[in-house]
Short mmCIF file of C-alpha atoms (C1' of nucleotides) in Angstrom, two decimals:
data_model
loop_
_atom_site.label_atom_id
_atom_site.label_comp_id
_atom_site.label_asym_id
_atom_site.label_seq_id
_atom_site.Cartn_x
_atom_site.Cartn_y
_atom_site.Cartn_z
CA MET U 1 2.71 -13.83 -33.25
CA THR U 2 4.76 -13.97 -30.10
CA GLU U 3 6.63 -17.12 -31.13
CA THR U 4 10.18 -16.60 -32.36
CA PRO U 5 9.69 -15.55 -35.98
CA ALA U 6 13.30 -16.29 -36.94
CA LYS U 7 16.43 -17.35 -35.16
CA ARG U 8 17.61 -14.41 -33.09
CA ARG U 9 21.18 -13.49 -33.51
CA GLY U 10 22.97 -13.33 -30.15
CA ARG U 11 22.93 -15.30 -26.92
CA PRO U 12 19.40 -16.45 -26.16
CA ARG U 13 17.77 -14.95 -23.09
CA ALA U 14 17.46 -17.27 -20.15
CA TYR U 15 14.07 -15.98 -19.01
CA ASP U 16 10.53 -15.76 -20.31
CA PRO U 17 9.69 -12.05 -20.28
CA ASP U 18 6.04 -12.50 -19.42
CA LEU U 19 6.73 -15.05 -16.70
CA ALA U 20 9.35 -12.73 -15.24
CA LEU U 21 6.88 -9.86 -15.27
CA ALA U 22 4.36 -12.10 -13.55
CA LYS U 23 6.85 -12.90 -10.80
CA ALA U 24 7.76 -9.25 -10.39
CA THR U 25 4.07 -8.45 -10.15
CA GLU U 26 3.71 -10.85 -7.26
CA ILE U 27 6.50 -9.13 -5.37
CA PHE U 28 4.97 -5.68 -5.88
CA TRP U 29 1.57 -7.09 -4.99
CA ALA U 30 2.75 -8.35 -1.63
CA GLN U 31 5.30 -5.70 -0.70
CA GLY U 32 4.23 -2.61 -2.59
CA PHE U 33 6.42 -0.47 -4.80
CA ALA U 34 8.67 0.96 -2.13
CA GLY U 35 8.84 -2.28 -0.16
CA ALA U 36 10.07 -4.28 -3.13
CA SER U 37 13.82 -4.02 -3.57
CA LEU U 38 15.56 -4.77 -6.84
CA ASP U 39 17.19 -7.69 -5.04
CA ASP U 40 13.72 -9.07 -4.25
CA LEU U 41 12.65 -8.60 -7.84
CA SER U 42 15.85 -10.08 -9.15
CA ALA U 43 15.48 -13.14 -6.94
CA ALA U 44 11.84 -13.66 -7.84
CA THR U 45 12.31 -13.31 -11.58
CA GLY U 46 15.58 -15.20 -11.68
CA MET U 47 17.02 -12.31 -13.65
CA ASN U 48 20.02 -10.43 -12.44
CA ARG U 49 19.90 -6.71 -12.07
CA PRO U 50 21.26 -5.66 -15.49
CA SER U 51 18.93 -8.06 -17.31
CA LEU U 52 15.98 -6.66 -15.40
CA TYR U 53 17.02 -3.20 -16.32
CA GLY U 54 17.57 -4.11 -19.95
CA ALA U 55 14.26 -5.85 -20.27
CA PHE U 56 11.96 -3.56 -18.29
CA GLY U 57 13.80 -0.32 -17.61
CA ASP U 58 14.00 1.09 -14.12
CA LYS U 59 11.89 0.14 -11.14
CA GLN U 60 9.12 2.62 -11.89
CA THR U 61 8.79 1.45 -15.47
CA LEU U 62 8.74 -2.16 -14.33
CA PHE U 63 5.98 -1.33 -11.88
CA LYS U 64 3.91 0.32 -14.56
CA SER U 65 4.42 -2.67 -16.84
CA ALA U 66 3.19 -4.90 -14.03
CA LEU U 67 0.16 -2.65 -13.65
CA ASP U 68 -0.58 -2.83 -17.38
CA ARG U 69 -0.17 -6.58 -17.46
CA TYR U 70 -2.54 -7.02 -14.52
CA MET U 71 -5.12 -4.79 -16.14
CA ASP U 72 -4.94 -6.75 -19.38
CA ARG U 73 -5.37 -10.04 -17.56
CA SER U 74 -8.20 -8.94 -15.34
CA ARG U 75 -9.94 -7.20 -18.22
CA ALA U 76 -9.81 -10.44 -20.23
CA ALA U 77 -11.19 -12.44 -17.31
CA MET U 78 -13.97 -9.92 -16.76
CA ILE U 79 -14.96 -9.92 -20.42
CA GLU U 80 -15.24 -13.68 -20.11
CA ALA U 81 -17.42 -13.37 -17.02
CA PHE U 82 -19.67 -10.81 -18.72
CA ARG U 83 -20.03 -12.91 -21.85
CA GLY U 84 -21.35 -16.15 -20.42
CA GLY U 85 -25.11 -16.19 -20.40
CA GLY U 86 -27.54 -16.61 -17.55
CA SER U 87 -29.72 -14.39 -15.45
CA LEU U 88 -28.42 -11.08 -14.13
CA ARG U 89 -28.06 -12.82 -10.81
CA GLU U 90 -25.87 -15.47 -12.37
CA VAL U 91 -23.74 -13.01 -14.30
CA LEU U 92 -23.11 -10.84 -11.25
CA THR U 93 -22.28 -13.90 -9.19
CA ARG U 94 -19.80 -14.99 -11.84
CA ILE U 95 -18.25 -11.53 -11.93
CA TYR U 96 -17.70 -11.45 -8.19
CA HIS U 97 -16.26 -14.94 -8.20
CA THR U 98 -13.90 -13.96 -10.98
CA ALA U 99 -12.79 -10.98 -8.95
CA LEU U 100 -12.16 -13.18 -5.93
CA SER U 101 -10.08 -15.55 -8.03
CA PHE U 102 -7.69 -12.65 -8.56
CA TYR U 103 -7.76 -11.45 -4.98
CA LEU U 104 -7.01 -14.80 -3.36
CA SER U 105 -3.83 -16.68 -4.09
CA GLU U 106 -2.92 -20.21 -3.12
CA ASP U 107 0.68 -19.39 -2.29
CA PHE U 108 0.47 -15.85 -0.97
CA GLY U 109 -2.82 -15.80 0.87
CA GLY U 110 -5.31 -13.02 0.38
CA ARG U 111 -3.69 -10.10 -1.35
CA GLY U 112 -6.60 -8.16 -2.81
CA CYS U 113 -6.78 -6.42 -6.15
CA PHE U 114 -3.40 -5.39 -7.51
CA LEU U 115 -4.82 -2.01 -8.52
CA ALA U 116 -6.32 -1.34 -5.11
CA SER U 117 -3.30 -2.67 -3.18
CA ALA U 118 0.00 -2.02 -4.88
CA GLY U 119 -1.49 0.49 -7.30
CA LEU U 120 -3.23 2.72 -4.78
CA GLY U 121 -0.29 2.38 -2.42
CA GLN U 122 1.57 4.57 -4.92
CA ALA U 123 -1.41 6.75 -5.74
CA LEU U 124 -0.42 9.71 -3.58
CA VAL U 125 3.18 9.58 -4.69
CA ASP U 126 2.83 8.99 -8.44
CA ASP U 127 -0.13 10.65 -10.03
CA GLU U 128 0.25 8.73 -13.29
CA VAL U 129 -0.26 5.50 -11.35
CA ARG U 130 -3.24 6.98 -9.55
CA GLN U 131 -4.79 7.94 -12.88
CA THR U 132 -4.16 4.52 -14.40
CA VAL U 133 -5.81 2.81 -11.45
CA ALA U 134 -8.76 5.19 -11.53
CA ASP U 135 -9.23 4.60 -15.25
CA GLY U 136 -9.16 0.84 -14.72
CA MET U 137 -11.80 1.01 -12.05
CA HIS U 138 -14.01 3.30 -14.07
CA GLU U 139 -13.76 1.01 -17.05
CA LEU U 140 -15.20 -1.75 -14.91
CA ASP U 141 -17.83 0.65 -13.57
CA ARG U 142 -19.01 1.33 -17.10
CA GLY U 143 -19.06 -2.38 -17.87
CA ILE U 144 -21.38 -3.13 -15.00
CA GLU U 145 -23.50 -0.07 -15.61
CA GLY U 146 -24.03 -1.23 -19.17
CA LEU U 147 -24.87 -4.72 -18.02
CA LEU U 148 -27.51 -3.39 -15.65
CA GLN U 149 -28.93 -1.12 -18.32
CA ARG U 150 -29.33 -4.01 -20.75
CA ARG U 151 -30.82 -6.27 -18.13
CA GLN U 152 -33.19 -3.58 -16.99
CA ALA U 153 -34.40 -3.28 -20.58
CA ARG U 154 -35.06 -7.02 -20.50
CA GLY U 155 -37.07 -6.64 -17.33
CA GLU U 156 -34.55 -8.17 -14.95
CA LEU U 157 -34.46 -4.99 -12.91
CA PRO U 158 -37.40 -2.84 -11.90
CA PRO U 159 -37.77 0.18 -14.18
CA THR U 160 -37.60 2.48 -11.19
CA VAL U 161 -33.95 1.89 -10.34
CA ASP U 162 -31.09 3.93 -11.77
CA PRO U 163 -28.80 1.41 -13.48
CA ILE U 164 -25.86 3.83 -13.55
CA ALA U 165 -25.91 4.57 -9.84
CA LEU U 166 -26.60 0.94 -9.01
CA GLY U 167 -23.88 -0.32 -11.35
CA ARG U 168 -21.32 1.94 -9.79
CA VAL U 169 -22.09 0.61 -6.33
CA ALA U 170 -22.08 -2.96 -7.65
CA SER U 171 -18.63 -2.27 -9.04
CA MET U 172 -17.47 -0.76 -5.78
CA MET U 173 -18.41 -3.93 -3.97
CA MET U 174 -15.48 -5.56 -5.71
CA ASN U 175 -13.23 -2.98 -4.07
CA ALA U 176 -14.71 -4.00 -0.75
CA LEU U 177 -13.97 -7.66 -1.49
CA SER U 178 -10.40 -6.68 -2.32
CA VAL U 179 -9.91 -4.94 1.00
CA ARG U 180 -11.32 -7.82 2.98
CA ALA U 181 -9.33 -10.41 1.06
CA ARG U 182 -6.14 -8.55 1.88
CA ALA U 183 -7.21 -8.25 5.49
CA GLY U 184 -7.06 -12.02 5.64
CA GLU U 185 -10.66 -13.11 5.40
CA THR U 186 -11.11 -16.64 4.10
CA ARG U 187 -12.52 -17.64 0.77
CA GLU U 188 -15.55 -19.04 2.57
CA GLN U 189 -16.22 -15.77 4.39
CA LEU U 190 -15.83 -13.76 1.22
CA GLU U 191 -17.91 -16.06 -0.94
CA ALA U 192 -20.67 -15.91 1.65
CA THR U 193 -21.04 -12.20 1.00
CA ILE U 194 -21.54 -12.62 -2.73
CA PRO U 195 -25.19 -13.76 -2.65
CA VAL U 196 -25.92 -10.94 -0.22
CA MET U 197 -24.40 -8.39 -2.58
CA VAL U 198 -26.13 -9.87 -5.59
CA GLY U 199 -29.37 -9.92 -3.65
CA LEU U 200 -29.05 -6.24 -2.86
CA ILE U 201 -28.48 -5.36 -6.49
CA CYS U 202 -31.13 -7.58 -8.01
CA GLY U 203 -33.75 -7.36 -5.29
CA SER U 204 -33.34 -9.43 -2.24
CA PRO U 205 -34.54 -12.90 -1.49
CA VAL U 206 -34.78 -14.66 -4.83
CA PRO U 207 -35.92 -12.98 -8.01
CA GLU U 208 -39.13 -14.64 -6.96
CA PRO U 209 -40.45 -17.39 -9.24
CA GLN U 210 -41.21 -14.44 -11.47
CA ALA U 211 -43.93 -15.87 -13.62
CA SER U 212 -44.58 -12.33 -14.73
CA GLU U 213 -42.38 -12.38 -17.86
CA MET B 1 -4.58 13.57 33.44
CA THR B 2 -2.38 14.37 30.50
CA GLU B 3 -1.47 17.84 31.72
CA THR B 4 1.94 18.22 33.28
CA PRO B 5 1.34 17.08 36.85
CA ALA B 6 4.51 18.72 38.17
CA LYS B 7 7.53 20.50 36.78
CA ARG B 8 9.53 17.93 34.87
CA ARG B 9 13.16 17.81 35.75
CA GLY B 10 15.31 18.08 32.63
CA ARG B 11 15.19 20.04 29.43
CA PRO B 12 11.60 20.38 28.26
CA ARG B 13 10.71 18.58 25.05
CA ALA B 14 10.22 20.81 22.07
CA TYR B 15 7.38 18.76 20.57
CA ASP B 16 3.84 17.70 21.42
CA PRO B 17 3.89 13.89 21.35
CA ASP B 18 0.37 13.48 20.02
CA LEU B 19 0.78 16.16 17.38
CA ALA B 20 4.03 14.56 16.28
CA LEU B 21 2.30 11.18 16.04
CA ALA B 22 -0.42 12.80 13.97
CA LYS B 23 2.14 14.21 11.57
CA ALA B 24 3.92 10.88 11.31
CA THR B 25 0.59 9.23 10.61
CA GLU B 26 0.05 11.55 7.67
CA ILE B 27 3.38 10.56 6.17
CA PHE B 28 2.65 6.83 6.54
CA TRP B 29 -0.84 7.41 5.19
CA ALA B 30 0.41 8.98 1.98
CA GLN B 31 3.61 7.02 1.42
CA GLY B 32 3.09 3.74 3.20
CA PHE B 33 5.41 2.14 5.70
CA ALA B 34 8.27 1.33 3.36
CA GLY B 35 7.91 4.55 1.39
CA ALA B 36 8.24 6.73 4.46
CA SER B 37 11.85 7.35 5.39
CA LEU B 38 12.93 8.43 8.84
CA ASP B 39 14.04 11.67 7.22
CA ASP B 40 10.49 12.23 5.98
CA LEU B 41 9.11 11.44 9.40
CA SER B 42 11.68 13.61 11.09
CA ALA B 43 10.90 16.55 8.81
CA ALA B 44 7.13 16.17 9.25
CA THR B 45 7.23 15.87 13.01
CA GLY B 46 9.92 18.48 13.49
CA MET B 47 11.73 15.98 15.69
CA ASN B 48 15.24 14.88 14.87
CA ARG B 49 16.03 11.23 14.56
CA PRO B 50 17.16 10.49 18.14
CA SER B 51 14.14 12.27 19.60
CA LEU B 52 11.84 10.24 17.37
CA TYR B 53 13.55 7.09 18.44
CA GLY B 54 13.42 8.02 22.10
CA ALA B 55 9.75 8.93 21.98
CA PHE B 56 8.33 6.20 19.76
CA GLY B 57 10.94 3.50 19.35
CA ASP B 58 11.91 2.25 15.92
CA LYS B 59 10.01 2.73 12.69
CA GLN B 60 7.84 -0.36 13.12
CA THR B 61 6.81 0.64 16.62
CA LEU B 62 6.05 4.16 15.43
CA PHE B 63 3.90 2.76 12.66
CA LYS B 64 1.94 0.61 15.09
CA SER B 65 1.44 3.59 17.37
CA ALA B 66 0.09 5.51 14.39
CA LEU B 67 -2.25 2.63 13.68
CA ASP B 68 -3.49 2.55 17.26
CA ARG B 69 -4.00 6.29 17.34
CA TYR B 70 -6.00 6.19 14.13
CA MET B 71 -8.17 3.40 15.44
CA ASP B 72 -8.87 5.28 18.63
CA ARG B 73 -9.84 8.40 16.74
CA SER B 74 -12.02 6.69 14.19
CA ARG B 75 -13.65 4.55 16.86
CA ALA B 76 -14.56 7.67 18.79
CA ALA B 77 -15.99 9.34 15.70
CA MET B 78 -18.00 6.23 14.83
CA ILE B 79 -19.41 5.94 18.34
CA GLU B 80 -20.55 9.51 17.94
CA ALA B 81 -22.19 8.74 14.59
CA PHE B 82 -23.95 5.69 16.02
CA ARG B 83 -25.22 7.58 19.05
CA GLY B 84 -27.06 10.43 17.41
CA GLY B 85 -30.69 9.56 16.89
CA GLY B 86 -32.78 9.42 13.77
CA SER B 87 -34.08 6.78 11.43
CA LEU B 88 -31.86 3.92 10.34
CA ARG B 89 -31.50 5.74 7.05
CA GLU B 90 -30.24 8.80 8.85
CA VAL B 91 -27.85 6.91 11.07
CA LEU B 92 -26.31 5.00 8.17
CA THR B 93 -25.98 8.20 6.19
CA ARG B 94 -24.21 9.82 9.11
CA ILE B 95 -21.89 6.83 9.47
CA TYR B 96 -20.86 6.95 5.83
CA HIS B 97 -20.32 10.67 5.96
CA THR B 98 -18.17 10.25 9.04
CA ALA B 99 -16.11 7.66 7.20
CA LEU B 100 -15.65 10.01 4.27
CA SER B 101 -14.50 12.76 6.59
CA PHE B 102 -11.56 10.53 7.47
CA TYR B 103 -10.88 9.40 3.91
CA LEU B 104 -10.76 12.85 2.36
CA SER B 105 -8.24 15.43 3.47
CA GLU B 106 -8.06 19.08 2.56
CA ASP B 107 -4.30 19.17 2.22
CA PHE B 108 -3.49 15.70 0.94
CA GLY B 109 -6.41 14.91 -1.32
CA GLY B 110 -8.21 11.59 -1.10
CA ARG B 111 -6.16 9.12 0.86
CA GLY B 112 -8.68 6.52 1.97
CA CYS B 113 -8.88 4.73 5.28
CA PHE B 114 -5.54 4.52 7.07
CA LEU B 115 -6.23 0.90 7.94
CA ALA B 116 -7.08 -0.06 4.39
CA SER B 117 -4.27 1.97 2.85
CA ALA B 118 -1.14 2.10 4.95
CA GLY B 119 -2.28 -0.74 7.19
CA LEU B 120 -3.11 -3.26 4.50
CA GLY B 121 -0.05 -2.20 2.55
CA GLN B 122 1.93 -3.91 5.29
CA ALA B 123 -0.50 -6.78 5.77
CA LEU B 124 1.42 -9.36 3.79
CA VAL B 125 4.73 -8.39 5.35
CA ASP B 126 3.77 -7.96 9.00
CA ASP B 127 1.11 -10.31 10.24
CA GLU B 128 0.60 -8.41 13.48
CA VAL B 129 -0.42 -5.37 11.45
CA ARG B 130 -2.72 -7.48 9.31
CA GLN B 131 -4.41 -8.85 12.42
CA THR B 132 -4.79 -5.40 13.96
CA VAL B 133 -6.43 -4.09 10.80
CA ALA B 134 -8.70 -7.11 10.54
CA ASP B 135 -9.77 -6.70 14.15
CA GLY B 136 -10.53 -3.04 13.59
CA MET B 137 -12.71 -3.78 10.60
CA HIS B 138 -14.53 -6.57 12.36
CA GLU B 139 -15.22 -4.34 15.31
CA LEU B 140 -17.00 -1.97 12.97
CA ASP B 141 -18.79 -4.92 11.33
CA ARG B 142 -20.20 -5.90 14.69
CA GLY B 143 -21.26 -2.34 15.39
CA ILE B 144 -23.29 -2.11 12.21
CA GLU B 145 -24.67 -5.62 12.60
CA GLY B 146 -25.92 -4.68 16.05
CA LEU B 147 -27.42 -1.47 14.75
CA LEU B 148 -29.34 -3.35 12.08
CA GLN B 149 -30.52 -5.95 14.58
CA ARG B 150 -31.90 -3.28 16.90
CA ARG B 151 -33.54 -1.39 14.06
CA GLN B 152 -35.05 -4.57 12.68
CA ALA B 153 -36.58 -5.23 16.09
CA ARG B 154 -38.11 -1.75 15.88
CA GLY B 155 -39.53 -2.57 12.47
CA GLU B 156 -37.18 -0.42 10.43
CA LEU B 157 -36.07 -3.44 8.44
CA PRO B 158 -38.24 -6.23 7.10
CA PRO B 159 -38.15 -9.30 9.36
CA THR B 160 -37.04 -11.44 6.44
CA VAL B 161 -33.56 -9.94 6.06
CA ASP B 162 -30.52 -11.27 7.88
CA PRO B 163 -29.14 -8.28 9.82
CA ILE B 164 -25.74 -9.94 10.32
CA ALA B 165 -25.13 -10.60 6.64
CA LEU B 166 -26.55 -7.23 5.68
CA GLY B 167 -24.56 -5.40 8.33
CA ARG B 168 -21.34 -6.95 7.15
CA VAL B 169 -21.96 -5.78 3.60
CA ALA B 170 -22.97 -2.33 4.86
CA SER B 171 -19.67 -2.20 6.70
CA MET B 172 -17.75 -3.34 3.63
CA MET B 173 -19.19 -0.45 1.66
CA MET B 174 -16.99 1.81 3.74
CA ASN B 175 -14.00 -0.13 2.44
CA ALA B 176 -15.23 0.57 -1.06
CA LEU B 177 -15.50 4.28 -0.27
CA SER B 178 -11.94 4.18 1.02
CA VAL B 179 -10.62 2.66 -2.19
CA ARG B 180 -12.43 5.15 -4.38
CA ALA B 181 -11.38 8.09 -2.26
CA ARG B 182 -7.75 7.09 -2.63
CA ALA B 183 -8.25 6.58 -6.35
CA GLY B 184 -8.98 10.29 -6.51
CA GLU B 185 -12.75 10.48 -6.78
CA THR B 186 -14.18 13.77 -5.61
CA ARG B 187 -16.20 14.35 -2.50
CA GLU B 188 -19.24 15.00 -4.69
CA GLN B 189 -18.86 11.70 -6.53
CA LEU B 190 -18.41 9.79 -3.30
CA GLU B 191 -21.24 11.49 -1.47
CA ALA B 192 -23.52 10.72 -4.39
CA THR B 193 -23.07 7.01 -3.74
CA ILE B 194 -24.14 7.26 -0.11
CA PRO B 195 -27.91 7.48 -0.67
CA VAL B 196 -27.62 4.60 -3.13
CA MET B 197 -25.86 2.45 -0.57
CA VAL B 198 -28.26 3.43 2.18
CA GLY B 199 -31.15 2.72 -0.15
CA LEU B 200 -29.85 -0.76 -0.85
CA ILE B 201 -29.53 -1.54 2.84
CA CYS B 202 -32.83 -0.06 3.96
CA GLY B 203 -34.93 -0.89 0.95
CA SER B 204 -34.58 1.20 -2.11
CA PRO B 205 -36.42 4.31 -3.08
CA VAL B 206 -38.08 5.12 0.15
CA PRO B 207 -39.07 2.34 2.52
CA GLU B 208 -42.04 2.43 0.14
CA PRO B 209 -45.54 2.84 1.49
CA GLN B 210 -45.21 -0.91 1.66
CA ALA B 211 -48.87 -1.86 1.68
CA SER B 212 -48.00 -5.44 0.75
CA GLU B 213 -47.58 -6.86 4.25
"C1'" DT R 1 26.78 28.54 41.61
"C1'" DT R 2 27.21 23.73 40.94
"C1'" DA R 3 25.33 19.14 40.19
"C1'" DT R 4 21.73 16.36 38.16
"C1'" DT R 5 18.43 15.18 34.85
"C1'" DT R 6 16.23 15.13 30.49
"C1'" DT R 7 16.03 16.51 25.79
"C1'" DT R 8 18.09 18.33 21.55
"C1'" DA R 9 21.68 18.58 17.89
"C1'" DT R 10 25.37 16.81 15.05
"C1'" DG R 11 26.95 13.38 12.79
"C1'" DC R 12 28.82 8.65 12.53
"C1'" DG R 13 28.77 3.78 10.66
"C1'" DA R 14 27.22 -0.29 8.73
"C1'" DA R 15 23.94 -1.98 5.71
"C1'" DA R 16 20.75 -1.70 1.92
"C1'" DC R 17 19.55 0.60 -2.04
"C1'" DA R 18 19.14 1.73 -7.36
"C1'" DG R 19 21.45 1.78 -11.32
"C1'" DT R 20 25.60 0.76 -14.36
"C1'" DA R 21 30.32 -0.50 -16.24
"C1'" DT R 22 32.95 -4.24 -17.71
"C1'" DG R 23 33.92 -8.47 -19.47
"C1'" DA R 24 32.64 -13.41 -20.17
"C1'" DA R 25 29.28 -16.56 -22.38
"C1'" DA R 26 26.38 -18.28 -26.01
"C1'" DA R 27 24.17 -18.07 -30.01
"C1'" DA R 28 24.03 -16.94 -35.40
"C1'" DG R 29 26.49 -15.31 -39.75
"C1'" DC R 30 30.24 -15.77 -42.77
"C1'" DG V 1 37.23 -21.29 -37.19
"C1'" DC V 2 36.54 -16.51 -36.69
"C1'" DT V 3 33.57 -12.44 -36.28
"C1'" DT V 4 29.40 -10.27 -34.83
"C1'" DT V 5 25.59 -9.83 -31.97
"C1'" DT V 6 23.01 -10.31 -27.91
"C1'" DT V 7 22.58 -11.69 -23.24
"C1'" DC V 8 24.45 -13.08 -18.75
"C1'" DA V 9 27.36 -12.56 -14.47
"C1'" DT V 10 30.24 -10.10 -11.39
"C1'" DA V 11 31.20 -6.37 -9.17
"C1'" DC V 12 31.36 -1.53 -8.59
"C1'" DT V 13 29.68 3.51 -7.48
"C1'" DG V 14 27.41 6.83 -5.16
"C1'" DT V 15 23.35 7.54 -2.50
"C1'" DT V 16 20.01 6.63 0.93
"C1'" DT V 17 18.64 4.14 4.75
"C1'" DC V 18 18.14 3.09 9.77
"C1'" DG V 19 19.67 3.19 14.17
"C1'" DC V 20 22.78 5.01 17.64
"C1'" DA V 21 26.97 7.34 19.98
"C1'" DT V 22 28.49 11.53 21.64
"C1'" DA V 23 28.18 15.95 23.28
"C1'" DA V 24 25.78 20.41 23.82
"C1'" DA V 25 21.53 22.71 25.67
"C1'" DA V 26 17.95 23.69 28.95
"C1'" DA V 27 15.50 22.85 32.73
"C1'" DT V 28 15.27 21.67 38.15
"C1'" DA V 29 17.52 20.61 42.75
"C1'" DA V 30 20.70 21.60 46.19
#
DNA sequence: TTATTTTTATGCGAAACAGTATGAAAAAGC
DNA sequence: GCTTTTTCATACTGTTTCGCATAAAAATAA
């Protein structure tokens, strides 16, 4: 669908819009909205100022496009992580690892979640951004809550726990990973916390050989 | 010590340095380093530009002073929360409530932890800031780890758990509260997660009559 | 009163900033 | 080959930014 359906009429554009948006996202991610100048964005995307403006509108609109693109990407990755089978323990572990794969970058070092970093950096200045970020986080909350509900029904969680309250906290732990990633903690340090978090959610040491079911 | 020891010689300053730093902190907190202009800071502090410069140096230095002041204040509040007696459950609850008292503001709405918000906003641009923030968080990590170690020795935690790993995650939950506060969640929503978090750390519903061992 | 010291007030200046106008370049249509 | 359409490249405009220079104001000291 995205491939050129017919030969476009005028001069062909010299950039790939999605790649450019990805590069712009990286600048916002590292420097925040206010800290990213149009010169920075222009240099990173390889587009000059008027092309940027023509393609994405002004800086605010570009930022919101970056936010939307990130949410689409991370949503897709999370759906993938939810889908794969395995025990609740395994699914949660996969979810946290997926989150970390977004928060840690080879080239830029730890930068955290784009929503929690660049997004929330603007939260007190632009309420639309704040709302978008909040919605994104709550969407993930509901995903994990649903997961815990289903797994509780299968007996993977004790019937006494509240899967909604627990799911929300499990979701919040990703926010904690984001903060620590941006604070510079290493992949090893962060990955070491995952089994601890999963253990807290699922019941500590090992599900126990669980011959019961 | 801080009171005027003798009559100062020249024209008296028209501002209270610490109050001015507090006001500047609020601007950085809401708008970030790059988003806060010297005009904003000047208006908030009531100091004109040259006075600001004379008192705190340039914008970077002012920001780092704000960071230091925040760390001093929050450290003091946390020491207080650690000191008061009570069960581990009670102490942890008090610690989380103390954290929330910093993250939520009457006038500005939820703004999160200054370290995690304004501080980490600069983390990828200014490595000294990143290191300061990381150190601050790790100091709190060690505090909670020590608390759990002592309480485990008193039998308030099962001997099987690793108090270091658990303490680190307990500390990270404050980072999660910070993110959600800044995302606009209400005090009620945030406070509702505290007993869930404390329950995860201490052993869920109530330490349970725990007849098993 | 007069001199000295310290802070405030006005406002300057160079640089960076966001956004745009103008014209050249590169493709398709005829 | 010429026109039309779309994008690129240069450069401009007006504003905002940060930091500081200069001079007035307000206190003490002599």
